Amino acid sequence: MSLTKYDYVIIGAGPAGMAAAVEACQYGLNVLVLDEQPTIGGQIYRNIEDLEEQRPGEFHQLGADYQEAFELAQRFHSSEAKYRPGRSIWQIDSDLTLYHIGQDGGPSETCHAPRILIATGAMERPMPFPGWTLPGVMACTAADVLYKSSGLLPRGEIVLLGSGPLLLLIACRLLDAGVKIAAYLDTNPHLAPFQALPYLPEALRGHDYLLKGIAMLWQMFTSGAKVHLGVTGIEAQGEAHLQKVQFQQGTATWKELTADLLLLHHGVVPNVQITRQLGCEHAWYEKQRYWEPVLDQWGNTSIENIAVAGDSGRVCGSANSVLTGRLAALETARALGKIDSSQQTALAVPLLKRQNQELAIRPFLDTLFPPRRPWLVPQNEETLICRCEEVSVREIRGAVRLGALSPDRVKPMIRCGMGPCQGRMCGLTASEIIADERQVSPVDVGYFRVRSPIKPITLGQLAGID
Amino acid sequence: MFQPPPNVAKTVQITFEGQTYQVAPRQTVAAALMGEGYLTLRNSVVSGETRAAFCMMGICFDCLLEIDGRPNQQSCMIQVREGMNIQRQLKKGERA
């Protein structure tokens, strides 16, 4: 394995990673950007470069922020940064040596930089209920990815389940594209708008977002989709694939809907796989019930020379991701002697000012759309939590009763989190269920210890055999 | 379940379970198969229950397929290539 050296390795080519790379190159840094996906843009700006060429006209439908992202993508490509798509990081050592593999099955490669930026974005919070493993049940962002990257549009009886701005955004995008949505099952608690009220004055500073939200709600509620509010329970049913859903509002009797596709959304959580593997300090964010790496204003983690930008820190959206990417790059330029502290501070002033504006709406949003107990801790004990190893709520509770008090003790007993996804799809739910069974907070229970290799790697790749 | 866009040039030939398909380039294997009407991509190695791509962004591993003889490939992250040979993975130790 030959070791390639850079000044700055950035993991992820979404808004944060691209912005950091462009900024860092301006100060003469030798930058490598590794990204797992085949194209740049991350999830939010999937296929940003090819969209207009592949399906003319649709690009403009996606809004003004896509135009900005397209310009960022162009600046990224014309920068000096070396970009390698389709590369998955499977380990980072404490001396900042980084190991990555490609999807071609070729041998693992190694690189090193004195500074590493983790910009691996966010993922949807798992939303387990009976039948969520059936074909036809998908995360709502999956439908968005299929649309942006391949122009695929869902057809048949389409049902949406969940709450939050991203679900609305994706629903409206589908409606704009001519898709008929049969039903919208809203899971938000009735009290949430009242709890969010105290944050409204602050949120008014981000009134653009508020107006956009109101417009989306209007579009959804007038689209002809049947809207059911306060949904607290659901079951997806079908032989080999989804055919119907049964749902409940509060204590009312269960209702049934025909369904070909059920799209889920239960909020967004940071992808902490790499910061966990490195052993960075993480803190519990109670409003949205997830762990996030502890960061300073430059994105520095508790480990020297490792920083985080974008939604793999706290989930704050793409505009803030660009700003945090640039701030992190300034910190690296200073740390490597390309600019001094006073230059860094001066350059950061406009970025921090815009960030303050961008973040104004977040406390309101994070309170308005709280994660909800029926999906954090499913009532039906047979609900599968670990999709890979098919471990149920009942089995997790059973393991806790036998004395396994933390995710790491539960894991070897019942294989929860030991499948190929390595706990990405069950980690948060497992911590919540263990905490519930013990009647303590997830903070007291902790999370899976994430160990290398954080992506499946073959022995051949490890040994450098092609 | 998913409708591909009209008027897209289908310039790449792939083989899925022995049958050939012309599909649009620069899309992932999972998306191409969904565009051809396939939803179920594998069976759970535990219960044998059918599974389909769930997240489409490399997190869930429910889209695993055998691609060009290499098992357990994340088909939502790999783009189609001319002549690609794709197989479903059934229960542990079984093949189509």
Coordinates of C-alpha atoms in Angstrom, one line a residue:
Chain A
M1 CA 0.0 0.0 0.0
S2 CA 1.6 3.3 -1.1
L3 CA 0.8 6.3 1.0
T4 CA -0.2 9.5 -0.8
K5 CA 0.2 12.8 1.0
Y6 CA -2.0 15.9 0.9
D7 CA -2.4 19.1 3.0
Y8 CA -6.1 18.5 3.5
V9 CA -8.3 15.5 3.0
I10 CA -12.1 16.2 2.8
I11 CA -14.5 13.4 3.1
G12 CA -17.7 14.1 1.2
A13 CA -18.5 16.2 -1.9
G14 CA -21.8 17.6 -0.8
P15 CA -22.3 21.3 -0.1
A16 CA -20.0 21.4 2.9
G17 CA -17.2 19.3 1.3
M18 CA -17.3 21.2 -2.0
A19 CA -17.3 24.6 -0.3
A20 CA -14.4 23.6 2.0
A21 CA -12.4 22.4 -1.0
V22 CA -12.9 25.6 -3.0
E23 CA -12.0 27.7 0.0
A24 CA -8.9 25.7 0.9
C25 CA -7.6 25.7 -2.7
Q26 CA -7.8 29.6 -2.7
Y27 CA -5.1 29.5 0.0
G28 CA -2.9 27.2 -2.0
L29 CA -3.6 24.0 -0.1
N30 CA -3.2 20.6 -1.7
V31 CA -6.6 19.1 -1.3
L32 CA -8.0 15.6 -1.9
V33 CA -11.8 15.1 -1.8
L34 CA -13.1 11.5 -1.4
D35 CA -16.7 10.8 -1.9
E36 CA -18.7 7.6 -1.7
Q37 CA -21.2 8.5 -4.4
P38 CA -20.5 8.3 -8.1
T39 CA -21.3 12.0 -8.6
I40 CA -20.9 15.3 -6.7
G41 CA -23.6 17.1 -4.8
G42 CA -24.2 14.9 -1.8
Q43 CA -27.8 13.8 -1.3
I44 CA -29.4 17.3 -1.4
Y45 CA -27.8 18.2 -4.7
R46 CA -27.7 14.8 -6.3
N47 CA -26.9 14.7 -10.0
I48 CA -26.6 18.5 -10.0
E49 CA -24.2 18.6 -12.9
D50 CA -26.0 16.3 -15.3
L51 CA -29.6 17.2 -14.5
E52 CA -30.1 20.0 -17.0
E53 CA -28.4 18.1 -19.8
Q54 CA -30.4 14.9 -19.1
R55 CA -33.8 16.4 -18.5
P56 CA -33.9 20.0 -19.6
G57 CA -36.3 22.3 -17.8
E58 CA -36.6 20.2 -14.6
F59 CA -33.5 21.9 -13.1
H60 CA -35.3 25.2 -12.8
Q61 CA -38.3 23.6 -11.2
L62 CA -36.0 22.6 -8.3
G63 CA -35.5 26.2 -7.2
A64 CA -33.0 29.0 -6.9
D65 CA -30.8 27.1 -4.4
Y66 CA -30.1 24.6 -7.1
Q67 CA -28.7 27.4 -9.3
E68 CA -26.4 28.4 -6.4
A69 CA -25.4 24.8 -5.9
F70 CA -24.7 24.4 -9.6
E71 CA -22.3 27.4 -9.4
L72 CA -20.6 25.9 -6.4
A73 CA -20.2 22.6 -8.3
Q74 CA -18.6 24.5 -11.2
R75 CA -16.2 26.3 -8.8
F76 CA -15.4 23.0 -7.3
H77 CA -14.5 21.4 -10.6
S78 CA -12.4 24.3 -11.7
S79 CA -10.5 24.3 -8.4
E80 CA -7.2 22.5 -7.9
A81 CA -8.8 20.0 -5.6
K82 CA -8.3 16.4 -6.5
Y83 CA -11.7 14.7 -6.5
R84 CA -12.2 10.9 -6.3
P85 CA -15.8 9.6 -6.5
G86 CA -16.9 6.2 -5.5
R87 CA -14.4 5.9 -2.6
S88 CA -15.5 4.6 0.8
I89 CA -13.5 5.3 3.9
W90 CA -13.2 2.2 6.1
Q91 CA -10.7 3.4 8.7
I92 CA -8.9 6.5 9.9
D93 CA -6.0 6.1 12.3
S94 CA -5.2 8.5 15.2
D95 CA -2.1 9.7 13.2
L96 CA -4.6 10.8 10.5
T97 CA -3.7 8.0 8.0
L98 CA -6.9 7.3 6.0
Y99 CA -7.8 4.0 4.3
H100 CA -10.3 3.9 1.5
I101 CA -11.7 1.4 -1.1
G102 CA -13.5 1.7 -4.4
Q103 CA -16.5 -0.1 -5.7
D104 CA -14.5 -1.8 -8.3
G105 CA -13.1 -4.3 -5.8
G106 CA -9.6 -2.9 -6.2
P107 CA -7.1 -2.9 -3.3
S108 CA -7.5 -0.5 -0.4
E109 CA -5.5 2.7 -0.8
T110 CA -4.0 4.9 1.9
C111 CA -3.5 8.6 2.2
H112 CA -2.4 11.1 4.9
A113 CA -2.9 14.7 5.6
P114 CA -2.2 16.9 8.6
R115 CA -5.8 18.0 8.6
I116 CA -9.0 16.0 7.9
L117 CA -12.5 17.4 7.3
I118 CA -15.5 15.0 7.8
A119 CA -18.4 16.3 5.7
T120 CA -20.4 13.0 5.4
G121 CA -23.8 14.6 5.8
A122 CA -26.9 13.3 7.4
M123 CA -29.3 10.4 7.0
E124 CA -32.9 9.9 7.7
R125 CA -33.8 8.7 11.2
P126 CA -34.9 5.1 11.2
M127 CA -38.7 4.9 11.5
P128 CA -39.5 1.3 12.5
F129 CA -43.0 -0.2 12.5
P130 CA -44.4 -3.6 11.6
G131 CA -43.8 -4.2 7.9
W132 CA -41.2 -1.4 7.2
T133 CA -38.9 -4.0 5.6
L134 CA -41.4 -4.8 2.8
P135 CA -40.5 -3.8 -0.7
G136 CA -42.6 -0.7 -1.4
V137 CA -41.7 0.9 1.9
M138 CA -38.9 3.4 1.5
A139 CA -37.3 6.5 3.1
C140 CA -38.8 9.5 1.4
T141 CA -35.3 10.7 0.3
A142 CA -34.9 7.5 -1.6
A143 CA -37.8 8.6 -3.9
D144 CA -36.1 12.0 -4.2
V145 CA -32.8 10.4 -5.1
L146 CA -34.5 8.3 -7.8
Y147 CA -36.2 11.4 -9.2
K148 CA -33.1 13.6 -9.2
S149 CA -30.6 11.0 -10.5
S150 CA -32.8 9.0 -12.9
G151 CA -36.0 10.9 -13.4
L152 CA -38.0 8.0 -12.0
L153 CA -41.4 9.0 -10.7
P154 CA -43.5 6.8 -8.4
R155 CA -46.9 5.7 -9.7
G156 CA -49.8 3.8 -8.2
E157 CA -51.2 4.5 -4.7
I158 CA -48.6 6.6 -3.0
V159 CA -48.9 7.2 0.8
L160 CA -46.6 9.5 2.8
L161 CA -46.0 9.0 6.5
G162 CA -44.2 11.2 8.9
S163 CA -43.7 14.9 9.4
G164 CA -41.1 17.7 8.9
P165 CA -39.9 20.1 6.2
L166 CA -38.1 17.5 4.2
L167 CA -41.1 15.3 3.8
L168 CA -43.1 18.3 2.6
L169 CA -40.4 19.4 0.3
I170 CA -40.2 16.0 -1.4
A171 CA -44.0 15.7 -1.5
C172 CA -44.3 19.1 -3.3
R173 CA -41.5 18.1 -5.7
L174 CA -43.4 15.0 -6.6
L175 CA -46.6 17.0 -7.0
D176 CA -44.8 19.5 -9.2
A177 CA -43.7 16.6 -11.4
G178 CA -47.3 15.5 -11.8
V179 CA -47.3 12.7 -9.3
K180 CA -50.7 12.0 -7.6
I181 CA -50.3 11.4 -3.8
A182 CA -53.2 9.4 -2.4
A183 CA -52.7 10.0 1.3
Y184 CA -50.5 12.0 3.7
L185 CA -50.3 10.5 7.1
D186 CA -49.0 13.2 9.4
T187 CA -47.4 12.0 12.6
N188 CA -46.6 15.3 14.3
P189 CA -48.0 15.6 17.8
H190 CA -50.8 18.1 18.2
L191 CA -49.0 20.0 20.9
A192 CA -45.8 20.6 18.9
P193 CA -46.9 23.9 17.3
F194 CA -47.6 25.3 20.8
Q195 CA -44.3 24.2 22.1
A196 CA -42.5 25.8 19.2
L197 CA -44.3 29.1 19.6
P198 CA -41.7 30.7 21.9
Y199 CA -39.1 30.2 19.2
L200 CA -41.2 31.9 16.5
P201 CA -40.0 35.5 17.0
E202 CA -36.4 34.4 16.5
A203 CA -37.5 32.2 13.5
L204 CA -39.0 35.3 11.9
R205 CA -35.4 36.4 11.0
G206 CA -35.5 33.4 8.7
H207 CA -38.8 34.4 7.2
D208 CA -37.9 33.2 3.7
Y209 CA -37.9 29.6 5.1
L210 CA -41.1 30.2 7.0
L211 CA -42.9 31.5 3.8
K212 CA -41.6 28.6 1.8
G213 CA -42.9 26.2 4.5
I214 CA -46.3 27.8 4.5
A215 CA -46.5 27.6 0.7
M216 CA -45.5 23.9 0.8
L217 CA -48.2 23.2 3.4
W218 CA -50.8 24.9 1.2
Q219 CA -49.7 22.9 -1.8
M220 CA -49.9 19.6 0.1
F221 CA -53.2 20.3 1.7
T222 CA -54.9 21.5 -1.5
S223 CA -53.4 18.7 -3.7
G224 CA -56.3 16.3 -3.4
A225 CA -54.3 14.0 -1.2
K226 CA -56.3 12.7 1.8
V227 CA -54.6 14.2 4.8
H228 CA -54.8 12.3 8.2
L229 CA -53.4 14.2 11.2
G230 CA -52.0 12.9 14.4
V231 CA -51.2 9.4 13.2
T232 CA -49.7 7.3 16.1
G233 CA -49.5 3.8 14.7
I234 CA -49.1 2.1 11.4
E235 CA -48.6 -1.4 9.9
A236 CA -47.4 -2.1 6.3
Q237 CA -48.9 -5.3 4.9
G238 CA -48.6 -7.4 1.8
E239 CA -47.4 -10.6 0.3
A240 CA -43.8 -10.1 -0.9
H241 CA -44.4 -6.4 -1.4
L242 CA -46.5 -3.6 0.0
Q243 CA -50.3 -3.8 -0.7
K244 CA -52.0 -1.9 2.1
V245 CA -51.4 0.1 5.2
Q246 CA -53.4 0.1 8.4
F247 CA -53.1 3.2 10.6
Q248 CA -54.4 4.6 13.8
Q249 CA -54.9 8.2 15.0
G250 CA -54.6 8.3 18.8
T251 CA -57.0 5.7 20.3
A252 CA -59.4 5.7 17.3
T253 CA -60.1 2.5 15.4
W254 CA -57.6 1.4 12.8
K255 CA -58.2 2.5 9.2
E256 CA -57.0 0.8 6.1
L257 CA -55.6 2.2 2.8
T258 CA -54.5 0.5 -0.4
A259 CA -50.8 1.4 -1.0
D260 CA -48.2 0.6 -3.6
L261 CA -45.5 2.8 -2.2
L262 CA -45.2 4.1 1.4
L263 CA -42.6 6.9 1.8
L264 CA -41.4 7.6 5.4
H265 CA -39.8 10.5 7.1
H266 CA -39.0 10.9 10.8
G267 CA -36.4 13.7 10.6
V268 CA -32.8 13.8 9.8
V269 CA -29.8 12.8 12.0
P270 CA -26.0 13.3 11.5
N271 CA -24.0 10.5 10.0
V272 CA -21.6 10.0 12.8
Q273 CA -20.0 6.7 11.7
I274 CA -16.5 8.2 11.1
T275 CA -16.4 10.6 14.1
R276 CA -17.5 7.6 16.2
Q277 CA -14.8 5.3 14.7
L278 CA -12.2 8.0 15.5
G279 CA -13.5 8.4 19.1
C280 CA -14.4 12.0 18.9
E281 CA -16.5 13.3 21.8
H282 CA -20.3 13.3 21.0
A283 CA -23.1 15.0 22.8
W284 CA -26.8 14.3 23.0
Y285 CA -29.1 16.8 21.3
E286 CA -32.3 16.5 23.2
K287 CA -34.6 18.4 20.9
Q288 CA -34.0 16.0 18.0
R289 CA -32.8 13.1 20.1
Y290 CA -29.5 12.3 18.4
W291 CA -25.8 12.4 19.1
E292 CA -23.7 14.9 17.4
P293 CA -19.9 15.5 17.5
V294 CA -18.9 18.3 19.9
L295 CA -17.6 21.1 17.7
D296 CA -16.3 24.7 18.1
Q297 CA -17.2 27.5 15.7
W298 CA -14.5 26.3 13.2
G299 CA -15.9 22.7 13.2
N300 CA -12.9 21.4 15.3
T301 CA -13.8 18.1 17.1
S302 CA -12.3 16.9 20.4
I303 CA -9.5 15.3 18.4
E304 CA -6.8 17.6 17.1
N305 CA -6.8 18.3 13.4
I306 CA -10.1 16.5 12.8
A307 CA -13.0 18.8 11.9
V308 CA -16.6 18.3 10.9
A309 CA -18.6 20.5 8.5
G310 CA -22.2 20.4 7.4
D311 CA -25.0 18.1 8.6
S312 CA -22.6 15.4 9.9
G313 CA -22.3 18.0 12.8
R314 CA -25.7 19.3 13.8
V315 CA -28.4 19.1 11.0
C316 CA -28.9 22.6 9.8
G317 CA -29.4 22.4 6.1
S318 CA -27.4 23.0 3.0
A319 CA -26.9 26.8 3.2
N320 CA -25.3 26.4 6.7
S321 CA -23.3 23.4 5.4
V322 CA -21.6 25.7 2.8
L323 CA -20.8 28.2 5.5
T324 CA -19.4 25.6 8.0
G325 CA -17.3 24.1 5.1
R326 CA -15.8 27.5 4.4
L327 CA -15.1 28.2 8.1
A328 CA -13.4 24.8 8.5
A329 CA -11.2 25.5 5.5
L330 CA -10.2 28.9 7.0
E331 CA -9.2 27.1 10.2
T332 CA -7.1 24.6 8.2
A333 CA -5.5 27.5 6.2
R334 CA -4.5 29.1 9.5
A335 CA -3.3 25.9 11.1
L336 CA -1.1 25.2 8.1
G337 CA 0.3 28.7 8.1
K338 CA -1.3 30.0 4.9
I339 CA -3.1 32.8 6.7
D340 CA -2.6 34.2 10.2
S341 CA -5.2 34.4 13.0
S342 CA -6.2 38.0 12.3
Q343 CA -6.8 37.2 8.6
Q344 CA -8.8 34.2 9.6
T345 CA -11.0 36.2 12.0
A346 CA -11.6 38.9 9.4
L347 CA -12.4 36.4 6.7
A348 CA -14.8 34.6 9.0
V349 CA -16.9 37.7 9.9
P350 CA -19.3 37.7 6.9
L351 CA -19.6 33.9 7.1
L352 CA -20.5 34.0 10.8
K353 CA -23.0 36.8 10.2
R354 CA -24.7 34.8 7.5
Q355 CA -24.6 31.7 9.6
N356 CA -26.4 33.6 12.4
Q357 CA -29.1 34.5 10.0
E358 CA -29.3 30.9 8.6
L359 CA -29.7 29.3 12.0
A360 CA -32.4 31.6 13.3
I361 CA -35.2 29.2 12.2
R362 CA -33.6 26.0 13.6
P363 CA -34.8 26.1 17.2
F364 CA -38.3 26.7 15.9
L365 CA -38.1 23.9 13.4
D366 CA -36.4 21.5 15.8
T367 CA -39.2 22.0 18.3
L368 CA -42.0 22.0 15.8
F369 CA -41.1 18.6 14.4
P370 CA -39.9 16.5 17.4
P371 CA -39.0 12.9 17.0
R372 CA -42.0 10.9 18.3
R373 CA -42.2 8.1 20.8
P374 CA -44.2 5.5 18.8
W375 CA -41.4 5.4 16.3
L376 CA -38.5 6.0 18.7
V377 CA -39.8 3.1 20.8
P378 CA -42.3 1.0 18.8
Q379 CA -45.2 -0.3 20.8
N380 CA -45.6 -3.5 18.8
E381 CA -42.9 -5.8 20.3
E382 CA -42.5 -7.8 17.1
T383 CA -41.4 -4.7 15.2
L384 CA -38.0 -5.4 13.6
I385 CA -35.4 -2.8 14.7
C386 CA -32.3 -4.2 13.1
R387 CA -33.2 -4.8 9.4
C388 CA -30.0 -6.7 8.6
E389 CA -30.2 -9.3 11.4
E390 CA -34.0 -9.0 11.9
V391 CA -33.9 -8.3 15.6
S392 CA -37.2 -7.2 17.2
V393 CA -38.1 -4.8 20.1
R394 CA -39.0 -7.9 22.2
E395 CA -35.5 -9.4 21.7
I396 CA -33.8 -6.1 22.7
R397 CA -35.9 -5.8 25.8
G398 CA -35.3 -9.4 26.6
A399 CA -31.5 -8.9 26.4
V400 CA -31.7 -5.9 28.7
R401 CA -33.7 -8.0 31.3
L402 CA -30.9 -10.5 31.1
G403 CA -28.4 -7.9 32.1
A404 CA -27.2 -6.3 28.9
L405 CA -27.5 -2.7 29.9
S406 CA -25.8 -1.0 26.9
P407 CA -25.9 -1.3 23.1
D408 CA -22.5 -2.9 23.1
R409 CA -23.7 -5.6 25.5
V410 CA -27.0 -6.2 23.7
K411 CA -25.2 -6.5 20.3
P412 CA -23.2 -9.8 20.8
M413 CA -26.2 -11.4 22.6
I414 CA -28.8 -11.0 19.8
R415 CA -26.7 -9.7 16.8
C416 CA -28.5 -6.3 16.8
G417 CA -26.2 -4.0 14.7
M418 CA -24.0 -6.8 13.5
G419 CA -25.2 -7.0 9.9
P420 CA -23.7 -5.2 6.8
C421 CA -25.1 -1.8 7.7
Q422 CA -23.2 -2.0 11.0
G423 CA -25.8 -0.4 13.1
R424 CA -26.5 2.6 10.9
M425 CA -30.2 1.6 10.6
C426 CA -30.8 0.4 14.2
G427 CA -28.3 2.3 16.4
L428 CA -30.5 5.1 17.6
T429 CA -33.6 2.9 18.0
A430 CA -31.6 0.3 20.0
S431 CA -30.3 3.0 22.4
E432 CA -33.9 4.4 22.8
I433 CA -35.4 0.9 23.5
I434 CA -32.6 0.0 26.0
A435 CA -33.1 3.3 27.7
D436 CA -36.9 2.8 27.8
E437 CA -36.5 -0.7 29.3
R438 CA -34.1 0.6 32.0
Q439 CA -36.2 3.8 32.5
V440 CA -33.2 6.0 32.0
S441 CA -32.1 8.5 29.3
P442 CA -30.3 7.3 26.1
V443 CA -27.4 9.4 27.5
D444 CA -27.0 6.9 30.3
V445 CA -27.2 4.0 27.8
G446 CA -24.8 5.3 25.1
Y447 CA -24.4 4.2 21.5
F448 CA -22.7 1.3 19.7
R449 CA -19.0 1.5 19.7
V450 CA -18.2 2.0 16.0
R451 CA -15.1 0.0 15.0
S452 CA -13.0 -0.3 11.9
P453 CA -13.7 -1.4 9.2
I454 CA -16.7 1.0 9.0
K455 CA -17.5 -0.3 5.5
P456 CA -17.4 -3.9 4.5
I457 CA -14.1 -4.8 3.0
T458 CA -12.9 -8.1 1.5
L459 CA -9.8 -9.8 2.6
G460 CA -8.5 -9.4 -0.9
Q461 CA -8.9 -5.6 -0.8
L462 CA -7.3 -5.5 2.6
A463 CA -4.3 -7.6 1.4
G464 CA -4.0 -5.3 -1.7
I465 CA -4.9 -8.2 -4.1
D466 CA -6.8 -7.0 -7.1
Chain B
M1 CA -44.1 1.2 -9.1
F2 CA -41.6 3.7 -10.7
Q3 CA -42.0 5.3 -14.1
P4 CA -38.9 6.1 -16.1
P5 CA -38.8 9.5 -17.9
P6 CA -39.8 9.4 -21.6
N7 CA -37.3 10.2 -24.4
V8 CA -34.2 9.3 -22.5
A9 CA -31.5 7.6 -24.6
K10 CA -31.0 4.0 -23.4
T11 CA -27.4 3.4 -24.5
V12 CA -26.2 0.9 -21.9
Q13 CA -26.9 -2.8 -22.1
I14 CA -27.0 -4.7 -18.8
T15 CA -27.9 -8.3 -18.0
F16 CA -30.1 -9.0 -15.0
E17 CA -30.8 -12.6 -14.0
G18 CA -29.9 -13.7 -17.5
Q19 CA -32.1 -11.2 -19.4
T20 CA -30.7 -8.2 -21.2
Y21 CA -32.0 -4.6 -20.9
Q22 CA -31.2 -1.3 -22.5
V23 CA -31.0 1.3 -19.8
A24 CA -30.1 5.0 -19.6
P25 CA -26.5 5.7 -18.7
R26 CA -25.1 7.5 -15.6
Q27 CA -27.6 6.0 -13.2
T28 CA -27.2 3.5 -10.5
V29 CA -27.9 -0.2 -10.9
A30 CA -30.7 -0.1 -8.3
A31 CA -32.4 2.8 -10.1
A32 CA -32.0 1.2 -13.5
L33 CA -33.6 -2.0 -12.2
M34 CA -36.5 -0.1 -10.6
G35 CA -37.0 1.7 -13.9
E36 CA -37.4 -1.7 -15.5
G37 CA -40.1 -2.6 -13.0
Y38 CA -38.0 -4.6 -10.4
L39 CA -38.6 -3.6 -6.9
T40 CA -37.4 -6.6 -4.9
L41 CA -33.6 -6.8 -5.1
R42 CA -32.8 -9.5 -2.6
N43 CA -34.0 -11.8 0.1
S44 CA -33.1 -11.4 3.7
V45 CA -30.3 -13.7 4.7
V46 CA -32.1 -14.4 8.0
S47 CA -35.7 -15.0 7.2
G48 CA -35.6 -15.1 3.4
E49 CA -38.2 -12.3 3.2
T50 CA -38.1 -10.1 0.2
R51 CA -36.2 -6.8 0.4
A52 CA -35.9 -3.7 -1.8
A53 CA -33.6 -0.7 -1.8
F54 CA -34.8 1.4 1.2
C55 CA -32.5 4.5 1.5
M56 CA -30.8 4.8 -2.0
M57 CA -27.8 6.5 -0.4
G58 CA -25.6 3.8 0.8
I59 CA -26.8 3.5 4.4
C60 CA -29.2 0.5 4.6
F61 CA -27.5 -2.2 2.5
D62 CA -30.9 -3.6 1.5
C63 CA -30.0 -3.2 -2.2
L64 CA -27.1 -5.7 -2.2
L65 CA -26.7 -7.6 -5.5
E66 CA -24.1 -9.7 -7.1
I67 CA -22.4 -7.6 -9.9
D68 CA -20.0 -9.1 -12.3
G69 CA -19.4 -12.0 -10.1
R70 CA -18.7 -10.0 -6.9
P71 CA -21.3 -10.5 -4.2
N72 CA -22.8 -8.0 -1.7
Q73 CA -22.4 -4.9 -3.9
Q74 CA -24.3 -1.8 -2.9
S75 CA -26.3 -1.3 -6.1
C76 CA -27.6 2.1 -5.1
M77 CA -24.1 3.5 -5.4
I78 CA -22.7 1.7 -8.4
Q79 CA -23.4 3.1 -11.9
V80 CA -24.5 0.9 -14.8
R81 CA -21.7 -0.1 -17.2
E82 CA -22.0 -1.7 -20.6
G83 CA -22.1 -5.4 -20.4
M84 CA -22.7 -5.5 -16.6
N85 CA -23.9 -8.8 -15.4
I86 CA -26.2 -8.6 -12.3
Q87 CA -27.7 -11.4 -10.2
R88 CA -30.0 -11.4 -7.2
Q89 CA -28.8 -12.9 -4.0
L90 CA -31.3 -15.2 -2.4
K91 CA -31.1 -16.8 1.0
K92 CA -27.7 -17.5 2.4
G93 CA -25.8 -20.0 0.2
E94 CA -28.5 -19.9 -2.6
R95 CA -28.3 -18.3 -6.0
A96 CA -30.9 -17.6 -8.6

